[in-house]
PDB file of C-alpha atoms in Angstrom:
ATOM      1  CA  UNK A  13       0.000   0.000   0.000  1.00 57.00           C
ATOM      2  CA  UNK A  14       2.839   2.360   0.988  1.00 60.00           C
ATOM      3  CA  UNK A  15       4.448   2.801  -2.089  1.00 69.00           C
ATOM      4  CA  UNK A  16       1.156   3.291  -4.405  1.00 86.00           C
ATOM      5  CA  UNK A  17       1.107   6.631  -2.269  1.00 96.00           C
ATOM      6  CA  UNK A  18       4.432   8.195  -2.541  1.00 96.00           C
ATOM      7  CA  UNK A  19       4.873  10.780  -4.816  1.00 98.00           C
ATOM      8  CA  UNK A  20       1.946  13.501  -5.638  1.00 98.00           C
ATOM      9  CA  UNK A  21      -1.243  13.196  -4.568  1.00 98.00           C
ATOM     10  CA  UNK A  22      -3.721  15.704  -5.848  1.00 98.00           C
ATOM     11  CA  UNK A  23      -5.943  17.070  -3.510  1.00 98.00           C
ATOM     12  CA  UNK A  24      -9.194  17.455  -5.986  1.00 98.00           C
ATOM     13  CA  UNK A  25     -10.983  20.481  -6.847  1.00 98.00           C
ATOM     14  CA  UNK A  26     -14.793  20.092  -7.340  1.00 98.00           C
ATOM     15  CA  UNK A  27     -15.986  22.533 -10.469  1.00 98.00           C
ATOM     16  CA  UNK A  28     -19.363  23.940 -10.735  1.00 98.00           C
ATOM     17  CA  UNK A  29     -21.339  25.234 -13.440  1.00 98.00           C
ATOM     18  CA  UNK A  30     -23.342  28.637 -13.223  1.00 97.00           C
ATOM     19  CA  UNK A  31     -26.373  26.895 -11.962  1.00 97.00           C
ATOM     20  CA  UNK A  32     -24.141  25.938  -8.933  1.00 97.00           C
ATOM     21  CA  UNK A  33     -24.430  21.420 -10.023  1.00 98.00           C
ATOM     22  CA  UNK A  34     -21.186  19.516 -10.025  1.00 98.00           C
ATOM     23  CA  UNK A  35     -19.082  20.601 -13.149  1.00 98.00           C
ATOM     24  CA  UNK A  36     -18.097  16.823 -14.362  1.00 98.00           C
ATOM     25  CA  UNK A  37     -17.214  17.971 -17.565  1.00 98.00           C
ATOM     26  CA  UNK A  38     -14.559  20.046 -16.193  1.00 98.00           C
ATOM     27  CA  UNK A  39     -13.641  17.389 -13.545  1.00 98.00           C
ATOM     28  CA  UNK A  40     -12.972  14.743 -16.363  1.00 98.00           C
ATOM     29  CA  UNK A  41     -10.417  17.625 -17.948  1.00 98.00           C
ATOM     30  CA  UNK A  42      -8.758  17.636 -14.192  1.00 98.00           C
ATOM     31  CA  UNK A  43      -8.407  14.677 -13.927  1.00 98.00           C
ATOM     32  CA  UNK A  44      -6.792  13.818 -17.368  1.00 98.00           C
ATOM     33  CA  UNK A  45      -4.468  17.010 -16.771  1.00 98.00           C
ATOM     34  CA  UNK A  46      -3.043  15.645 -13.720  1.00 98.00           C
ATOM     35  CA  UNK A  47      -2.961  12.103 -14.788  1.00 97.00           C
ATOM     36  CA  UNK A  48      -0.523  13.479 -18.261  1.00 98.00           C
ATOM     37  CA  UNK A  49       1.313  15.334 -15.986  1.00 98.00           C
ATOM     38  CA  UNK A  50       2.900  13.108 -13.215  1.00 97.00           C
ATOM     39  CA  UNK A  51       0.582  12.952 -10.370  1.00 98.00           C
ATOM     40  CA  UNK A  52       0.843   9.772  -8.503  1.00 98.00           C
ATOM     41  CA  UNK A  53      -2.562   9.462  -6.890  1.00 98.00           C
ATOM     42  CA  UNK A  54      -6.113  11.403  -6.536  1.00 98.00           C
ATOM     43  CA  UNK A  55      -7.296  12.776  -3.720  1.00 98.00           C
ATOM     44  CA  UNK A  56     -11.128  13.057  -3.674  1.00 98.00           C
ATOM     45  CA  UNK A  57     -13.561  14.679  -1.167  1.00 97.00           C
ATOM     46  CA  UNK A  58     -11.271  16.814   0.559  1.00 96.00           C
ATOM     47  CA  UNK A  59     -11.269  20.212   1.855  1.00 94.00           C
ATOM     48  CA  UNK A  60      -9.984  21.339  -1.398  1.00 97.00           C
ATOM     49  CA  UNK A  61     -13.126  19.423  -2.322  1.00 98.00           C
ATOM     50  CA  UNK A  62     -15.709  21.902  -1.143  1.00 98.00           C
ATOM     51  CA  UNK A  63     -16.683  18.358   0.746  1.00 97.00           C
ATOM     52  CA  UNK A  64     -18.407  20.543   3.178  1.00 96.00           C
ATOM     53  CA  UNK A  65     -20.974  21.915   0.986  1.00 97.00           C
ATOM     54  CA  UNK A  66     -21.108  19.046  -1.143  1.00 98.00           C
ATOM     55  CA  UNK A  67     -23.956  17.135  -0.314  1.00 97.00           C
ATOM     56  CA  UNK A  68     -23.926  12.437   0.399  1.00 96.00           C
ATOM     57  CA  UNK A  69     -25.584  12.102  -3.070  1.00 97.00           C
ATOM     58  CA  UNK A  70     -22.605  14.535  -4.777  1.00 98.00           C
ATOM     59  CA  UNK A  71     -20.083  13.033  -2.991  1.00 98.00           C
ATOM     60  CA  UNK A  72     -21.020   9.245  -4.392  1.00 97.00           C
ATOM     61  CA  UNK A  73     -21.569  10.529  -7.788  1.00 98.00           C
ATOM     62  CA  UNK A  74     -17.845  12.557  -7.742  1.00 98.00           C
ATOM     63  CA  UNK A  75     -16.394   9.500  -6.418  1.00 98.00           C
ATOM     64  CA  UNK A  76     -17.972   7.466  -8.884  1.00 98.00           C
ATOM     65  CA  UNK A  77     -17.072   9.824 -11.894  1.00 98.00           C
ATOM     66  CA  UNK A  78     -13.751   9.925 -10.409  1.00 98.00           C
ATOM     67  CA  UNK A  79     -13.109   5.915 -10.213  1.00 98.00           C
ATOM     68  CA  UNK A  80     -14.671   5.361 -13.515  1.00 98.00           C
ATOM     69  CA  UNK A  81     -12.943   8.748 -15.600  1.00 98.00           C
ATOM     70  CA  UNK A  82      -9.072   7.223 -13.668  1.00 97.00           C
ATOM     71  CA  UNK A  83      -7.666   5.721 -17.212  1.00 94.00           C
ATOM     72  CA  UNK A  84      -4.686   5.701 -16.030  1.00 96.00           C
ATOM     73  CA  UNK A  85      -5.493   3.616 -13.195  1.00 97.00           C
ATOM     74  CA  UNK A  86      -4.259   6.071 -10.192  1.00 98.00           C
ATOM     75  CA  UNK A  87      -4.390   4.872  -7.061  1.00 98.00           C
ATOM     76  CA  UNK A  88      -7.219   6.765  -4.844  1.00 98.00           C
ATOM     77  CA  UNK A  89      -7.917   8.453  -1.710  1.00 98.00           C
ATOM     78  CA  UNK A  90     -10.883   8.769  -0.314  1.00 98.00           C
ATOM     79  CA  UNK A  91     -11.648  11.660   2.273  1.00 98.00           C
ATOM     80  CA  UNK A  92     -14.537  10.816   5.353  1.00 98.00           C
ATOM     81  CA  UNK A  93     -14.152  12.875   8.364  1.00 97.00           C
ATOM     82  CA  UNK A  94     -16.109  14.734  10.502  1.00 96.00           C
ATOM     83  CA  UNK A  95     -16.127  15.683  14.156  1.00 96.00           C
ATOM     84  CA  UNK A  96     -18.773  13.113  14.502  1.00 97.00           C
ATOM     85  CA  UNK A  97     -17.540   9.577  15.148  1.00 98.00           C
ATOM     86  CA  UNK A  98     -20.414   7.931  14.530  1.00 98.00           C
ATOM     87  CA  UNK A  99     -21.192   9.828  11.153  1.00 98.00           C
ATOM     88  CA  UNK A 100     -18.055   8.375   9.787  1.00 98.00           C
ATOM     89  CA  UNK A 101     -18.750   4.805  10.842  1.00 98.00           C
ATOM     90  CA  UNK A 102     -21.665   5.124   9.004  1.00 98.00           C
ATOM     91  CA  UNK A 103     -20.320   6.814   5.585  1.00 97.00           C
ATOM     92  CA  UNK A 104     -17.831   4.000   5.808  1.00 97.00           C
ATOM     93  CA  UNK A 105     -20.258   1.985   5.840  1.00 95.00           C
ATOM     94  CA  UNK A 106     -22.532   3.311   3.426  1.00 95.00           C
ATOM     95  CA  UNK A 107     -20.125   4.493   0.532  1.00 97.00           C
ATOM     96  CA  UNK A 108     -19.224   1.884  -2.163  1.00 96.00           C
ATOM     97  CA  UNK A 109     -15.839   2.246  -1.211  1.00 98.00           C
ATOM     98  CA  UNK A 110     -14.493  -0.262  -4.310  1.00 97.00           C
ATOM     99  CA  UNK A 111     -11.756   0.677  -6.133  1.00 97.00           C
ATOM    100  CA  UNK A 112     -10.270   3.305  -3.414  1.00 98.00           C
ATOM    101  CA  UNK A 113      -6.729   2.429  -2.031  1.00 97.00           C
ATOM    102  CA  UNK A 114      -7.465   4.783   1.695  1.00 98.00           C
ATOM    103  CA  UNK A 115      -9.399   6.727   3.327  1.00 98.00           C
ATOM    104  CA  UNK A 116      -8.099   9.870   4.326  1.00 98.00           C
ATOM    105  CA  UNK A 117      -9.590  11.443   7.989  1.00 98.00           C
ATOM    106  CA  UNK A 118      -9.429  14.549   9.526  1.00 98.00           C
ATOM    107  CA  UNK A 119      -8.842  15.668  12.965  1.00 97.00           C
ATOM    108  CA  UNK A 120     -12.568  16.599  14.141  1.00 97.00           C
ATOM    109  CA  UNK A 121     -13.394  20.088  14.284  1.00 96.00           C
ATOM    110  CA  UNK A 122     -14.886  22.728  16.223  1.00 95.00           C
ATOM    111  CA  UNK A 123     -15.716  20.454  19.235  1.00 95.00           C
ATOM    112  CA  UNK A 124     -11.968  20.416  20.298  1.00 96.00           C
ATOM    113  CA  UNK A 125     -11.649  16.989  21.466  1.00 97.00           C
ATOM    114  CA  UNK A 126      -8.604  16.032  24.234  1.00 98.00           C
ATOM    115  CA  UNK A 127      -5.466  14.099  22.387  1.00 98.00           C
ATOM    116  CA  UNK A 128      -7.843  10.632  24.568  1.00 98.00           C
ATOM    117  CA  UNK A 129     -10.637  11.877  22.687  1.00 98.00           C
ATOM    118  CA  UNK A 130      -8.899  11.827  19.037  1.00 98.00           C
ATOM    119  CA  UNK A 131      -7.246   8.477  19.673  1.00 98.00           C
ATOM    120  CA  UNK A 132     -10.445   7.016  20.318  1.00 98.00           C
ATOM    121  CA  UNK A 133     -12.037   8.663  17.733  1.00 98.00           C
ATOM    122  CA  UNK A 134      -9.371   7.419  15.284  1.00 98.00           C
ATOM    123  CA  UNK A 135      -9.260   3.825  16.976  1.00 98.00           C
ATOM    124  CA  UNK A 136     -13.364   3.477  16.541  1.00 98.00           C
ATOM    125  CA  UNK A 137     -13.176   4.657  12.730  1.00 98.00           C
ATOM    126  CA  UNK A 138      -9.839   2.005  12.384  1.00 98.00           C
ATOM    127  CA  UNK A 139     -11.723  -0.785  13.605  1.00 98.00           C
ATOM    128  CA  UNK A 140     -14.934  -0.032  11.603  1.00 98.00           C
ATOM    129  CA  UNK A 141     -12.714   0.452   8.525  1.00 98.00           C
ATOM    130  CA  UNK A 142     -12.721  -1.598   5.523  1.00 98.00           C
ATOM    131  CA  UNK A 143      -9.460   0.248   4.107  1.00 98.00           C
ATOM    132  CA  UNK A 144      -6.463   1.326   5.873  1.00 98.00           C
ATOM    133  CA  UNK A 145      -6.890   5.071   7.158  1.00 98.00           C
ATOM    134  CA  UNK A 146      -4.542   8.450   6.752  1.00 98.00           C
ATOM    135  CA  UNK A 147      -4.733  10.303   9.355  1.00 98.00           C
ATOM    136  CA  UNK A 148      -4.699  14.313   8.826  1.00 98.00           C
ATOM    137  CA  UNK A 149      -3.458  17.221  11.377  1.00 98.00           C
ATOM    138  CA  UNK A 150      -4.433  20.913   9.868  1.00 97.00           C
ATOM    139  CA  UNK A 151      -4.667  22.401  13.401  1.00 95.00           C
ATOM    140  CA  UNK A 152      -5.639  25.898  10.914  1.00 93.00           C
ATOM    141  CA  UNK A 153      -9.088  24.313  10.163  1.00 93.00           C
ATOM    142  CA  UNK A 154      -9.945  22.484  13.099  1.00 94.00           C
ATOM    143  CA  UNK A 155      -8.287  23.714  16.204  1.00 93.00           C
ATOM    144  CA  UNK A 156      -7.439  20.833  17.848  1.00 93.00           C
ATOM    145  CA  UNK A 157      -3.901  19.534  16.652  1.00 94.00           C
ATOM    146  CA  UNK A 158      -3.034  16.324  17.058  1.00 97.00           C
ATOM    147  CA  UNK A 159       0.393  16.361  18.971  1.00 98.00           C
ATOM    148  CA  UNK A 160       3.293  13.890  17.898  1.00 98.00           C
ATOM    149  CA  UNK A 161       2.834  11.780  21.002  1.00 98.00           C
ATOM    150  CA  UNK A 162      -1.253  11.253  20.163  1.00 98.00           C
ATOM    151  CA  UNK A 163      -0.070  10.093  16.462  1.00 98.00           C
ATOM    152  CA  UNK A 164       2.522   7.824  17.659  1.00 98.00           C
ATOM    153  CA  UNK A 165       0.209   5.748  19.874  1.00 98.00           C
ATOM    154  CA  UNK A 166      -2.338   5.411  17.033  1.00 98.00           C
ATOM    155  CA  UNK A 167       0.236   4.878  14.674  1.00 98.00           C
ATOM    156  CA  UNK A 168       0.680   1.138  16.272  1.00 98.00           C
ATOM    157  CA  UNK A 169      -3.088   0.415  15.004  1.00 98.00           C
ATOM    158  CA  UNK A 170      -2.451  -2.058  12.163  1.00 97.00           C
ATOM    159  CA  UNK A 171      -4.922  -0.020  10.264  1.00 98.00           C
ATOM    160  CA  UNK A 172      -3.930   3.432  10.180  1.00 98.00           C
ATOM    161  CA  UNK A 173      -0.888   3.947   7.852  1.00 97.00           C
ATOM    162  CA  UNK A 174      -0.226   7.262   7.413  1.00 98.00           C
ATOM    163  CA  UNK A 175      -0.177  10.619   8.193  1.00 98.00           C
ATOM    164  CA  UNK A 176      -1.331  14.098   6.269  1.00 98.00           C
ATOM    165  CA  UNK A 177       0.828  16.693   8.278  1.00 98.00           C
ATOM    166  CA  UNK A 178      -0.676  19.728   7.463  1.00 97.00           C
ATOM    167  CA  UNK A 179       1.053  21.366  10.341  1.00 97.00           C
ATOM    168  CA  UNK A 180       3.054  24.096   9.039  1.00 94.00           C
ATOM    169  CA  UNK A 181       5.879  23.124  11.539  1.00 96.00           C
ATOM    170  CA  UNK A 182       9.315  21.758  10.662  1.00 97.00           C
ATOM    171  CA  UNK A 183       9.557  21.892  14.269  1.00 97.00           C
ATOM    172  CA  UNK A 184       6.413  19.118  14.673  1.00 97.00           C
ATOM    173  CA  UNK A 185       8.044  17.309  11.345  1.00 98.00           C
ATOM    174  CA  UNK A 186      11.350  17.003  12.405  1.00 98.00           C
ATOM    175  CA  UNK A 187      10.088  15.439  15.980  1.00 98.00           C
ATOM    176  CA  UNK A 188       7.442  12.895  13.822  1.00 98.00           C
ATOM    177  CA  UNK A 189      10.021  11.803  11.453  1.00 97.00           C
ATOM    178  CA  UNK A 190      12.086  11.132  14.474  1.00 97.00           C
ATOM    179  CA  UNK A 191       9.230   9.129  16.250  1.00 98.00           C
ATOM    180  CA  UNK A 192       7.305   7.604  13.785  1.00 97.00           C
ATOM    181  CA  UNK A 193       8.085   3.956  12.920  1.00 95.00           C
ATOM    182  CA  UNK A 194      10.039   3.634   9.630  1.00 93.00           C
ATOM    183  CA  UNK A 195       7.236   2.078   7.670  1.00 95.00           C
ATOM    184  CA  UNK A 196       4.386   4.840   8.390  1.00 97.00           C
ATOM    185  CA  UNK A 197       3.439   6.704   5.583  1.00 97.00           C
ATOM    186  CA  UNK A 198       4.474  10.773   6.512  1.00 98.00           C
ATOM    187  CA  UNK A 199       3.055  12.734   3.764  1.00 98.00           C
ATOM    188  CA  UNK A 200       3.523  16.502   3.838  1.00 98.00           C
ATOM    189  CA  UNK A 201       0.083  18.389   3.687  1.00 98.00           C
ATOM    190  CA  UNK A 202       1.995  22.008   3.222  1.00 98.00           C
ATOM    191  CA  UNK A 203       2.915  23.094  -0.302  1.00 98.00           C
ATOM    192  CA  UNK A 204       5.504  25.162   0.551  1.00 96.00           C
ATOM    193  CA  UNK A 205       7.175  22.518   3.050  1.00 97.00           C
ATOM    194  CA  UNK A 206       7.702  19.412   0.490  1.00 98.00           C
ATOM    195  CA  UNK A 207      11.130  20.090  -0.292  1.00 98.00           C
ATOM    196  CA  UNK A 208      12.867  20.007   3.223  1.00 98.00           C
ATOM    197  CA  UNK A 209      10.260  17.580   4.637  1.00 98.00           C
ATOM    198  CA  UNK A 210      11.196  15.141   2.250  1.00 98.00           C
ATOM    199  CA  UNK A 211      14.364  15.512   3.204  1.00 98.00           C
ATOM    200  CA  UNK A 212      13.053  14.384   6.810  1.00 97.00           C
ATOM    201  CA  UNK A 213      11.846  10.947   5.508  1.00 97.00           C
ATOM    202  CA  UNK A 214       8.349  12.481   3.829  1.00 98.00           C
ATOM    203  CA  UNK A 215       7.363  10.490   0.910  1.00 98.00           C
ATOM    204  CA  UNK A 216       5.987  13.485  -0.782  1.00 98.00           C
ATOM    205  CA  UNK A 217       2.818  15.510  -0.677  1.00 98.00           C
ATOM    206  CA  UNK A 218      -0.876  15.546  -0.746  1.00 98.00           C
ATOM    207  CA  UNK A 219      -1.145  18.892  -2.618  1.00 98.00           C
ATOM    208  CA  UNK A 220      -3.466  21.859  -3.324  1.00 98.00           C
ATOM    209  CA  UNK A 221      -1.248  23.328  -6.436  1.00 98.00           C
ATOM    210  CA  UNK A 222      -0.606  20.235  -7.521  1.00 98.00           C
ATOM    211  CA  UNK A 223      -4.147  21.150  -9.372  1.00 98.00           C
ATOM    212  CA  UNK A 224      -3.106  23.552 -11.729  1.00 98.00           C
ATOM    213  CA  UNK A 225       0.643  22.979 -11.806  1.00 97.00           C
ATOM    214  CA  UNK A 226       1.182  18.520 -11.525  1.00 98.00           C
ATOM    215  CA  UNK A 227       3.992  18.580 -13.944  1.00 97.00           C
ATOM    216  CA  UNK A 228       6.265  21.117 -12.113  1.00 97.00           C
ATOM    217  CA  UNK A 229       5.288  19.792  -8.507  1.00 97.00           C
ATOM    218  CA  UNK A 230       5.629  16.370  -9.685  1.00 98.00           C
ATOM    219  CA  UNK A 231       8.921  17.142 -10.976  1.00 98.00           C
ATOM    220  CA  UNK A 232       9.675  18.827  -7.820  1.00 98.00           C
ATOM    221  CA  UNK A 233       8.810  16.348  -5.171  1.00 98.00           C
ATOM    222  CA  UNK A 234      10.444  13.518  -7.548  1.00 98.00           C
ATOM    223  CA  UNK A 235      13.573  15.231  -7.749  1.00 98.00           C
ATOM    224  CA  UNK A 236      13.599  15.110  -3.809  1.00 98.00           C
ATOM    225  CA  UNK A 237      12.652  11.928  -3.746  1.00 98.00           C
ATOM    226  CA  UNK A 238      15.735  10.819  -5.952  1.00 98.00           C
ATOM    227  CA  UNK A 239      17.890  12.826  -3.574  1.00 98.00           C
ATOM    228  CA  UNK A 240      17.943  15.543  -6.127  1.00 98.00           C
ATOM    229  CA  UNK A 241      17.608  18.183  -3.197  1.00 98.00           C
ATOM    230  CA  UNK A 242      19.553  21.174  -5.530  1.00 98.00           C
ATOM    231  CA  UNK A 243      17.013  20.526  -8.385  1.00 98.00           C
ATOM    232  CA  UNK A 244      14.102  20.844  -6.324  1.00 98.00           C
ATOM    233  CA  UNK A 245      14.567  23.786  -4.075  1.00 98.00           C
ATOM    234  CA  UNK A 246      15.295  25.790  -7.544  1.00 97.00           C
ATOM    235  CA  UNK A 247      11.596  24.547  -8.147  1.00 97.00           C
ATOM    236  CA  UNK A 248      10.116  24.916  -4.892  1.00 97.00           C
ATOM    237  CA  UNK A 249      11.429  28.747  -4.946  1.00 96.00           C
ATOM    238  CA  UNK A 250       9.655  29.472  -7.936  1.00 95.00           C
ATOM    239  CA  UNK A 251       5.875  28.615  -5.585  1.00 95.00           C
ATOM    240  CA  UNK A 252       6.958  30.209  -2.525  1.00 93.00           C
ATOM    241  CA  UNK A 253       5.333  33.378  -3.049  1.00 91.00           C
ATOM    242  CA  UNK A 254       2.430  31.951  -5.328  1.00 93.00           C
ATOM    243  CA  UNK A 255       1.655  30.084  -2.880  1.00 95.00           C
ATOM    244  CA  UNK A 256       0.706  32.374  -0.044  1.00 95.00           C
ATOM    245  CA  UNK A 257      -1.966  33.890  -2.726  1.00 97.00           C
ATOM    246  CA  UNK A 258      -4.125  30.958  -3.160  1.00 97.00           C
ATOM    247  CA  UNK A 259      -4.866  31.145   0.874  1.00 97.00           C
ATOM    248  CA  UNK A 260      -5.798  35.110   0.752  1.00 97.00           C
ATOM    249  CA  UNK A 261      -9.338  34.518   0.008  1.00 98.00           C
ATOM    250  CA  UNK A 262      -9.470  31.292   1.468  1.00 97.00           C
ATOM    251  CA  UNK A 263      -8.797  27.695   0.396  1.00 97.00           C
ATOM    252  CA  UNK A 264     -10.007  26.327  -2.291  1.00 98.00           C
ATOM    253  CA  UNK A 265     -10.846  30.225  -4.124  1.00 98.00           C
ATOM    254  CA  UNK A 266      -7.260  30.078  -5.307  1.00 98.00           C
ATOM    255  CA  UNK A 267      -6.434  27.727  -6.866  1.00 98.00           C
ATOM    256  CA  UNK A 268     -10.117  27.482  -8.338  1.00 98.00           C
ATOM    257  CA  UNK A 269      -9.541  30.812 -10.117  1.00 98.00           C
ATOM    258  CA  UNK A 270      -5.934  29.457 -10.828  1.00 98.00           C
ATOM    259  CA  UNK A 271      -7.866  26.640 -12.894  1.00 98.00           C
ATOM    260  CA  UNK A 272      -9.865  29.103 -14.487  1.00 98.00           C
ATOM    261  CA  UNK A 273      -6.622  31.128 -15.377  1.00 98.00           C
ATOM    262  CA  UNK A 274      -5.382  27.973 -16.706  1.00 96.00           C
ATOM    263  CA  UNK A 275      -8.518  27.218 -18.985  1.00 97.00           C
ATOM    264  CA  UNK A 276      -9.376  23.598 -16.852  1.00 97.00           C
ATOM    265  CA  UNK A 277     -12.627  25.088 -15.182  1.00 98.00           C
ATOM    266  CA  UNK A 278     -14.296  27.867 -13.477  1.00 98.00           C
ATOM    267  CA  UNK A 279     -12.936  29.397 -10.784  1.00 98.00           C
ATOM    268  CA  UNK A 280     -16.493  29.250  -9.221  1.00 98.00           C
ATOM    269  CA  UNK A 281     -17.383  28.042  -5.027  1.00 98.00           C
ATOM    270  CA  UNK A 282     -20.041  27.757  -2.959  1.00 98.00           C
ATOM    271  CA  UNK A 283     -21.215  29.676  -0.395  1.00 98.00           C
ATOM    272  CA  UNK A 284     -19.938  30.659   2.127  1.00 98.00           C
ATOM    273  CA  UNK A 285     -17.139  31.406  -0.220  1.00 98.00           C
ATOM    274  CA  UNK A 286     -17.419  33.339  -2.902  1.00 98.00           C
ATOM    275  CA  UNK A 287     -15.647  33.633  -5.830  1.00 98.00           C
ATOM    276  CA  UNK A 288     -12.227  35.407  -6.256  1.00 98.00           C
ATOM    277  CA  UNK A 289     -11.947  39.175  -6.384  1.00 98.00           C
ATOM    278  CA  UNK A 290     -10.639  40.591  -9.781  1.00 98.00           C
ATOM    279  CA  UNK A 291      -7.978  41.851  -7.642  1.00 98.00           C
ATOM    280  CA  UNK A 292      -6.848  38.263  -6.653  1.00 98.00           C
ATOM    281  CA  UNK A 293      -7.162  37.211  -9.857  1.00 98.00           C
ATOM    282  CA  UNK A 294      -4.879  39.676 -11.051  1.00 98.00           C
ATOM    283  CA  UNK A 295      -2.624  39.112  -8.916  1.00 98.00           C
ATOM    284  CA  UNK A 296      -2.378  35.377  -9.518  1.00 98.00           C
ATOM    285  CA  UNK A 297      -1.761  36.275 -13.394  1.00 98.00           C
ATOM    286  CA  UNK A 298       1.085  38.382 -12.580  1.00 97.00           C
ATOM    287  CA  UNK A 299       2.729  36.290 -10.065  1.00 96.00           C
ATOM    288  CA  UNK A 300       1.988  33.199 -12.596  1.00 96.00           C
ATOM    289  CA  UNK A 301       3.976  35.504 -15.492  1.00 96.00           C
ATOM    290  CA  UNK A 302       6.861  36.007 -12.970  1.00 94.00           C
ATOM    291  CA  UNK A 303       7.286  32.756 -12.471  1.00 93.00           C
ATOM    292  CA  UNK A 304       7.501  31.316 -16.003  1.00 92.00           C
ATOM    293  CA  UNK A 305       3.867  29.975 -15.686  1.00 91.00           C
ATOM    294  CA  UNK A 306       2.337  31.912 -18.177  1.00 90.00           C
ATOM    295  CA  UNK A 307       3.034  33.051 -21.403  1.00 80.00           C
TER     296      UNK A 307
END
């Protein structure tokens, strides 16, 4: 299982068409861009998603467009989390989970559960698991963080494999890659982190740009991966800035409009985001142009 995830994993937009239904049309031209272009896995029903105003019977038809539009065979992961343990035992239960490599779960929110309460959260959605589980810590969406000690003790459960360290802490990486048995699966959830947590034992990146750029960030993480640590810091310079813009207006309105930009979809959310501003946008185009991204 471990080494079908190394590499990139795309963290899946949704698109939408003006009447606000799932763009699949526009998801099928995702899909095939990032599949051409060196991603290693897809990543579907995340945050990047919109999962949370993406409604049970969206979510099952996505995942089903998704599994049967993969020609390329990628593996996939699966997101189904909540701060609800029970609701997850049940969409595990409930989703026709064939053809999907992992499940990928994230640290409830909002209710700010103790480090006892996340382990047996994550121990109850193990055992009622039909496919091994990732684990993900983005302590800037939910809160709660899951400290290195909380993730070590679940990392013994024979069916969580993995880790989504969304962190933004080489600090917390450098302690986990320390800690962590050998064989579990630390996957960088911070674009603008691959590079040196790869060089911590990371085996690459579940990514947000990966979207609208999978044949430079595949390149990138690759080149780290080979040991190549020159090659892709020269690359990983070049998204440093870039990066902090897709987060201005909130993720996913960034890289959305970055789609757009790029002629994949439209750049168009939900509510209670709302679209980016034209002065986003422009910004994006000109930082895209510095870069070499654009023409």
């Amino acid at each position: 299982m471990e080494h079908r995830l190394k590499g990139v994993g795309v963290a899946l937009i949704t698109p939408f068409n003006e009447d606000n239904t799932v763009d699949f049309a526009g998801l099928k031209k995702l899909i095939d861009f990032n599949a051409e272009n060196g991603t290693d896995y897809l990543v579907v029903n995340g945050t990047t998603g919109e999962s949370a105003t993406t409604t049970n019977e969206e979510k099952h038809a996505i995942l089903d467009f998704v599994k049967k539009n993969n020609s390329r065979h990628l593996p996939i992961v699966y997101g189904i989390g909540s701060n609800n343990t029970a609701e997850v035992i049940n969409k595990l239960q409930t989703t026709d989970l064939t053809g999907v490599d992992a499940i990928l779960s994230v640290c409830p929110y909002y209710v700010k559960p103790s480090q006892a309460g996340i382990i047996a959260h994550f121990t109850a959605i193990a055992e009622a698991s039909p496919l091994p589980i990732i684990l993900y810590n983005v302590p800037g969406r939910t809160v709660t963080s899951m400290q290195v000690s909380t993730v070590m003790e679940l990392s013994q459960h024979p069916n969580i494999i993995g880790l989504k360290d969304a962190s933004c802490s080489m600090e917390i990486a450098l302690e986990l890659s320390k800690k962590l048995p050998a064989e579990f699966l630390l996957v960088s959830g911070d674009d603008n982190l691959v590079t040196p947590q790869i060089s911590l034992g990371y085996r690459g990146v579940i990514s947000v740009i990966a979207n609208g750029f999978p044949k430079e960030f595949a390149e990138m993480v690759h080149s780290a991966l080979d040991g190549d640590f020159k090659k892709a810091s020269k690359i990983q310079e070049r998204f440093l800035d870039f990066d902090t813009l897709l987060y201005v207006e909130s993720n996913p309105v960034g890289i959305k409009m970055v789609c757009e930009i790029r002629g994949i979809c439209d750049g168009r959310v939900r509510l209670p985001l709302v679209k980016a501003t034209d002065g986003l946008k422009a910004q994006l185009i000109d930082s895209m142009k510095k870069e070499g991204f654009l023409n």
